[in-house]
Every structure is written in C-alpha cells, then in structure tokens.
mmCIF file of C-alpha atoms in Angstrom:
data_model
loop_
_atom_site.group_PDB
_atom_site.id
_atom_site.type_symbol
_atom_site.label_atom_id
_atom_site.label_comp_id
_atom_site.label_asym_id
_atom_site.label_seq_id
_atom_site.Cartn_x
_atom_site.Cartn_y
_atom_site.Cartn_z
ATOM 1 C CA UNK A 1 -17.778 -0.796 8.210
ATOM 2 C CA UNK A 2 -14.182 -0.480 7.395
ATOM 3 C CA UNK A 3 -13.124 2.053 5.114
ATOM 4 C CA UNK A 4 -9.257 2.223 3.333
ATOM 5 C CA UNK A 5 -8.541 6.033 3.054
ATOM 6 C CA UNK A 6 -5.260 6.422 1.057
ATOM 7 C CA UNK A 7 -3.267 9.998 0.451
ATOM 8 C CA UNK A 8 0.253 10.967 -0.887
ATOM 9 C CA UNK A 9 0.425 10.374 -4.474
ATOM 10 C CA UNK A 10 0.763 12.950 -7.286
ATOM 11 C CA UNK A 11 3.516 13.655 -9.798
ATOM 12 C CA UNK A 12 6.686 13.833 -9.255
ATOM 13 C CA UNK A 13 10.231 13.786 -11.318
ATOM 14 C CA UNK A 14 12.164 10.704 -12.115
ATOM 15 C CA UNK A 15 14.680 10.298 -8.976
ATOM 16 C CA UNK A 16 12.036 11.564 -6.630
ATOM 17 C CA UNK A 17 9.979 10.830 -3.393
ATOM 18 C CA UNK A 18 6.907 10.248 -2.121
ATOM 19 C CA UNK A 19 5.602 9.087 0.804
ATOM 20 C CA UNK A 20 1.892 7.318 0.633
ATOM 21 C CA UNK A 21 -0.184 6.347 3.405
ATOM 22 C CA UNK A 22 -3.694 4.492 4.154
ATOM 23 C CA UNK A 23 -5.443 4.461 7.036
ATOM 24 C CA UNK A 24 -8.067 1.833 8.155
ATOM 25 C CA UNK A 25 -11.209 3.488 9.378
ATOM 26 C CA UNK A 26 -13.266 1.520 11.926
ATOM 27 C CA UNK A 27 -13.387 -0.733 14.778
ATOM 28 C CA UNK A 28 -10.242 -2.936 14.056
ATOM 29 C CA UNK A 29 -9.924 -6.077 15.909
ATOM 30 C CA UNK A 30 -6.599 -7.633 14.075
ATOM 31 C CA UNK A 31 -4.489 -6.361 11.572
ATOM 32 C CA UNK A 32 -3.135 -9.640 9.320
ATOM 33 C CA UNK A 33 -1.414 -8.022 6.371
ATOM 34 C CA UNK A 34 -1.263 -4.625 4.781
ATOM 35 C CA UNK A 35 -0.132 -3.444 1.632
ATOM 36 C CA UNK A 36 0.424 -1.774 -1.129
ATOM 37 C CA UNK A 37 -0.521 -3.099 -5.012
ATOM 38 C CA UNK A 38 -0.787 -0.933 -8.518
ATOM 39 C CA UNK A 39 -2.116 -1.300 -11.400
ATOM 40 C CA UNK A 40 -0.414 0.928 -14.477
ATOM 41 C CA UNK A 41 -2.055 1.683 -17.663
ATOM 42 C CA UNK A 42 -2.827 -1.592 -19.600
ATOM 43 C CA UNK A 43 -0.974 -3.677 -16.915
ATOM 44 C CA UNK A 44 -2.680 -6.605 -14.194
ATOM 45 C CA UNK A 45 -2.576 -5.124 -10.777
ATOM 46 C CA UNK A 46 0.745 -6.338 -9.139
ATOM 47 C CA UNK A 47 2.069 -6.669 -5.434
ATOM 48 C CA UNK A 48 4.328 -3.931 -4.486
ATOM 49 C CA UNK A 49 4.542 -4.422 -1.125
ATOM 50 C CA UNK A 50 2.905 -6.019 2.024
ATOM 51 C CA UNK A 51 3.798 -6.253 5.768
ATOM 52 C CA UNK A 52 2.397 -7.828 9.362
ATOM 53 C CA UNK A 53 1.833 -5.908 12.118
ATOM 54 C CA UNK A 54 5.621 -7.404 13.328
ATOM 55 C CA UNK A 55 7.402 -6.442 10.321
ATOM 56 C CA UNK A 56 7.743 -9.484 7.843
ATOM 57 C CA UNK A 57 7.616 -7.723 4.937
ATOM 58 C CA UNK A 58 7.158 -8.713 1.171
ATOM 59 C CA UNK A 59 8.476 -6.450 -1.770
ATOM 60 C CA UNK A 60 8.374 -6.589 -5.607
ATOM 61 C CA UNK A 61 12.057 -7.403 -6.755
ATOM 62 C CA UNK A 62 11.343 -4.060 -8.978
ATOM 63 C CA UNK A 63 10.752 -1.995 -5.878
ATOM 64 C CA UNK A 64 12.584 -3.613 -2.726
ATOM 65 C CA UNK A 65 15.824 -1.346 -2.821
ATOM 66 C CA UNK A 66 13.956 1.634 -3.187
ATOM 67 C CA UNK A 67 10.641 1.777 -1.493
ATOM 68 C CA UNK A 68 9.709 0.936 2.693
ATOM 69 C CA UNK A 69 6.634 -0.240 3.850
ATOM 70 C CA UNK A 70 5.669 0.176 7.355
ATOM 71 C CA UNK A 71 2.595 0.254 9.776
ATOM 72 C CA UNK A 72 1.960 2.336 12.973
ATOM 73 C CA UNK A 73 -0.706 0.402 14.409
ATOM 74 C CA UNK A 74 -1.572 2.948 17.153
ATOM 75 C CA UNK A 75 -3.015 5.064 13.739
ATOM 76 C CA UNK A 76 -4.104 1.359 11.957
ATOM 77 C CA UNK A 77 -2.089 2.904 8.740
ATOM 78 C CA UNK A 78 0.012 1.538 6.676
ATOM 79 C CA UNK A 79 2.821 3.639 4.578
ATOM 80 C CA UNK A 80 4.627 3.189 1.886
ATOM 81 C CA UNK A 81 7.664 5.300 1.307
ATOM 82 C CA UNK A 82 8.907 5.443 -2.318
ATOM 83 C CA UNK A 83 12.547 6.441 -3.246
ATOM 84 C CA UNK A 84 13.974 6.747 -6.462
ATOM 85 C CA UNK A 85 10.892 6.802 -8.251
ATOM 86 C CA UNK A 86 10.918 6.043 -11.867
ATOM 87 C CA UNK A 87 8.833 6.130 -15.138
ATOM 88 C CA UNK A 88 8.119 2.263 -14.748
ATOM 89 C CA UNK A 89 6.455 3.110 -11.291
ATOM 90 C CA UNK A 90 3.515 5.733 -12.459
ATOM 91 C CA UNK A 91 0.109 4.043 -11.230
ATOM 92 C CA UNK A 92 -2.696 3.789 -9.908
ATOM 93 C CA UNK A 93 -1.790 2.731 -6.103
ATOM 94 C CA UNK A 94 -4.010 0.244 -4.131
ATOM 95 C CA UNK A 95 -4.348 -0.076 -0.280
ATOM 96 C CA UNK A 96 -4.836 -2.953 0.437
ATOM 97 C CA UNK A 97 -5.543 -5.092 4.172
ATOM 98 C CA UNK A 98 -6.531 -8.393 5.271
ATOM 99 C CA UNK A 99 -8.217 -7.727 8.759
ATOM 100 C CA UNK A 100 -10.697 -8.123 11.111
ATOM 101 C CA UNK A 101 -13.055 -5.489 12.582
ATOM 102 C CA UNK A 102 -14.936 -6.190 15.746
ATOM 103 C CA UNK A 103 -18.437 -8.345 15.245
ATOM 104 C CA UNK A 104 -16.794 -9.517 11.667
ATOM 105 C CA UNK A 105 -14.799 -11.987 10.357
ATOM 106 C CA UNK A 106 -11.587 -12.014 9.244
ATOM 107 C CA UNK A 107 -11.804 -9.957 5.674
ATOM 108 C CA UNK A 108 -9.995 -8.306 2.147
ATOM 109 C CA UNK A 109 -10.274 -4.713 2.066
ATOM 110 C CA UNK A 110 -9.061 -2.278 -0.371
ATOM 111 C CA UNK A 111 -8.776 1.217 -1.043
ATOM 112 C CA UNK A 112 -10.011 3.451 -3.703
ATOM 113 C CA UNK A 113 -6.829 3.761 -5.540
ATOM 114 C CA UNK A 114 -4.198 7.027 -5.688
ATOM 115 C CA UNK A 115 -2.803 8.487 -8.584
ATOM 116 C CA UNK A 116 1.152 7.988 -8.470
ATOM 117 C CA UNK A 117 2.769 9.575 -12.088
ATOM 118 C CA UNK A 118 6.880 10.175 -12.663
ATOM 119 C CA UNK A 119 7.243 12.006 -15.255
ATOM 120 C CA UNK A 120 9.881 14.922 -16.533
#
C-alpha cells in the first residue's frame, strides 16, 4: 500500500518561506512524476508543480520564479520549496505521484492535503 505523507505548511507572512515535503511510503518500484497541486478556497485544484526522477520539471507560470521542486529518490520524497510567498498562494497543498510499487501497476496517488496560509 502506498501512502503520500506530506509536512511543512503553516502560516507564514507575505514575502516568506516554506519548505514542503512528501514522502512515498512503501515498496516503490518506479517513480514517473511527482508533484505538487492546491486547491484554495472556492478555486479547482491547479498544478503547481511536477518533476521526473531526472529533473524535467513543470511549474505554474504564477509560481515558476519563486518556488523549486525537487526529489531525493534515495528518501522517495518529493519537495517543494516556496519563496516569496504571497496572499494568492494560501491553500490547501496536494502531493501528488504517478508510480509504481512492487506487485502493482503503474498508479495516481495523492496525499491528504497541507494547510499552506500567507497572511499579515
């Protein structure tokens, strides 16, 4: 069973960082794509940002300058390191992975969601 654990979100001021991170519990066989999507208050979830294991990454024109995506996948975690926040990012913040565990097939698997809120 694969399991999306996320951490790293809470408030924090306008101009400010945060660093989030999800790791992938379970036997993983191949990492595809990781991400990151959100989903604010009265919104449609959105892409923020994917990657593959080899780096092509994928950003939201509203985020690319200011947030990095990466993946250690000695830890099968992806990060997602947030500059600059601003009002216009407070979410809720999905993991997100399209993978394969051992004895499975290549699958969509998502996190829980983490509470991400700029504010003053």
């Amino acid at each position: 069973q694969v399991q999306l654990v996320e951490s790293g979100g809470g408030l924090v001021q306008p101009g400010g960082s945060l660093r989030l991170s999800c790791a992938a519990s379970g036997t993983i066989a191949v990492i595809y794509v990781m991400g990151w999507y959100r989903q604010a208050p009265g919104k449609p979830r959105e892409l923020v940002a994917t990657s593959t294991p080899g780096g092509r990454t994928n950003y939201a024109d509203s985020v690319r300058d200011r947030f990095t995506i990466s993946i250690d996948l000695g830890k099968n975690t992806v990060y997602l390191q947030m500059n600059s926040l601003e009002p216009e990012d407070t979410a809720v913040y999905y993991c997100h992975a399209d993978l394969r565990a051992w004895g499975t097939s290549r699958n969509d698997y998502w996190g829980q969601g983490t509470q991400v809120t700029v504010s003053s």
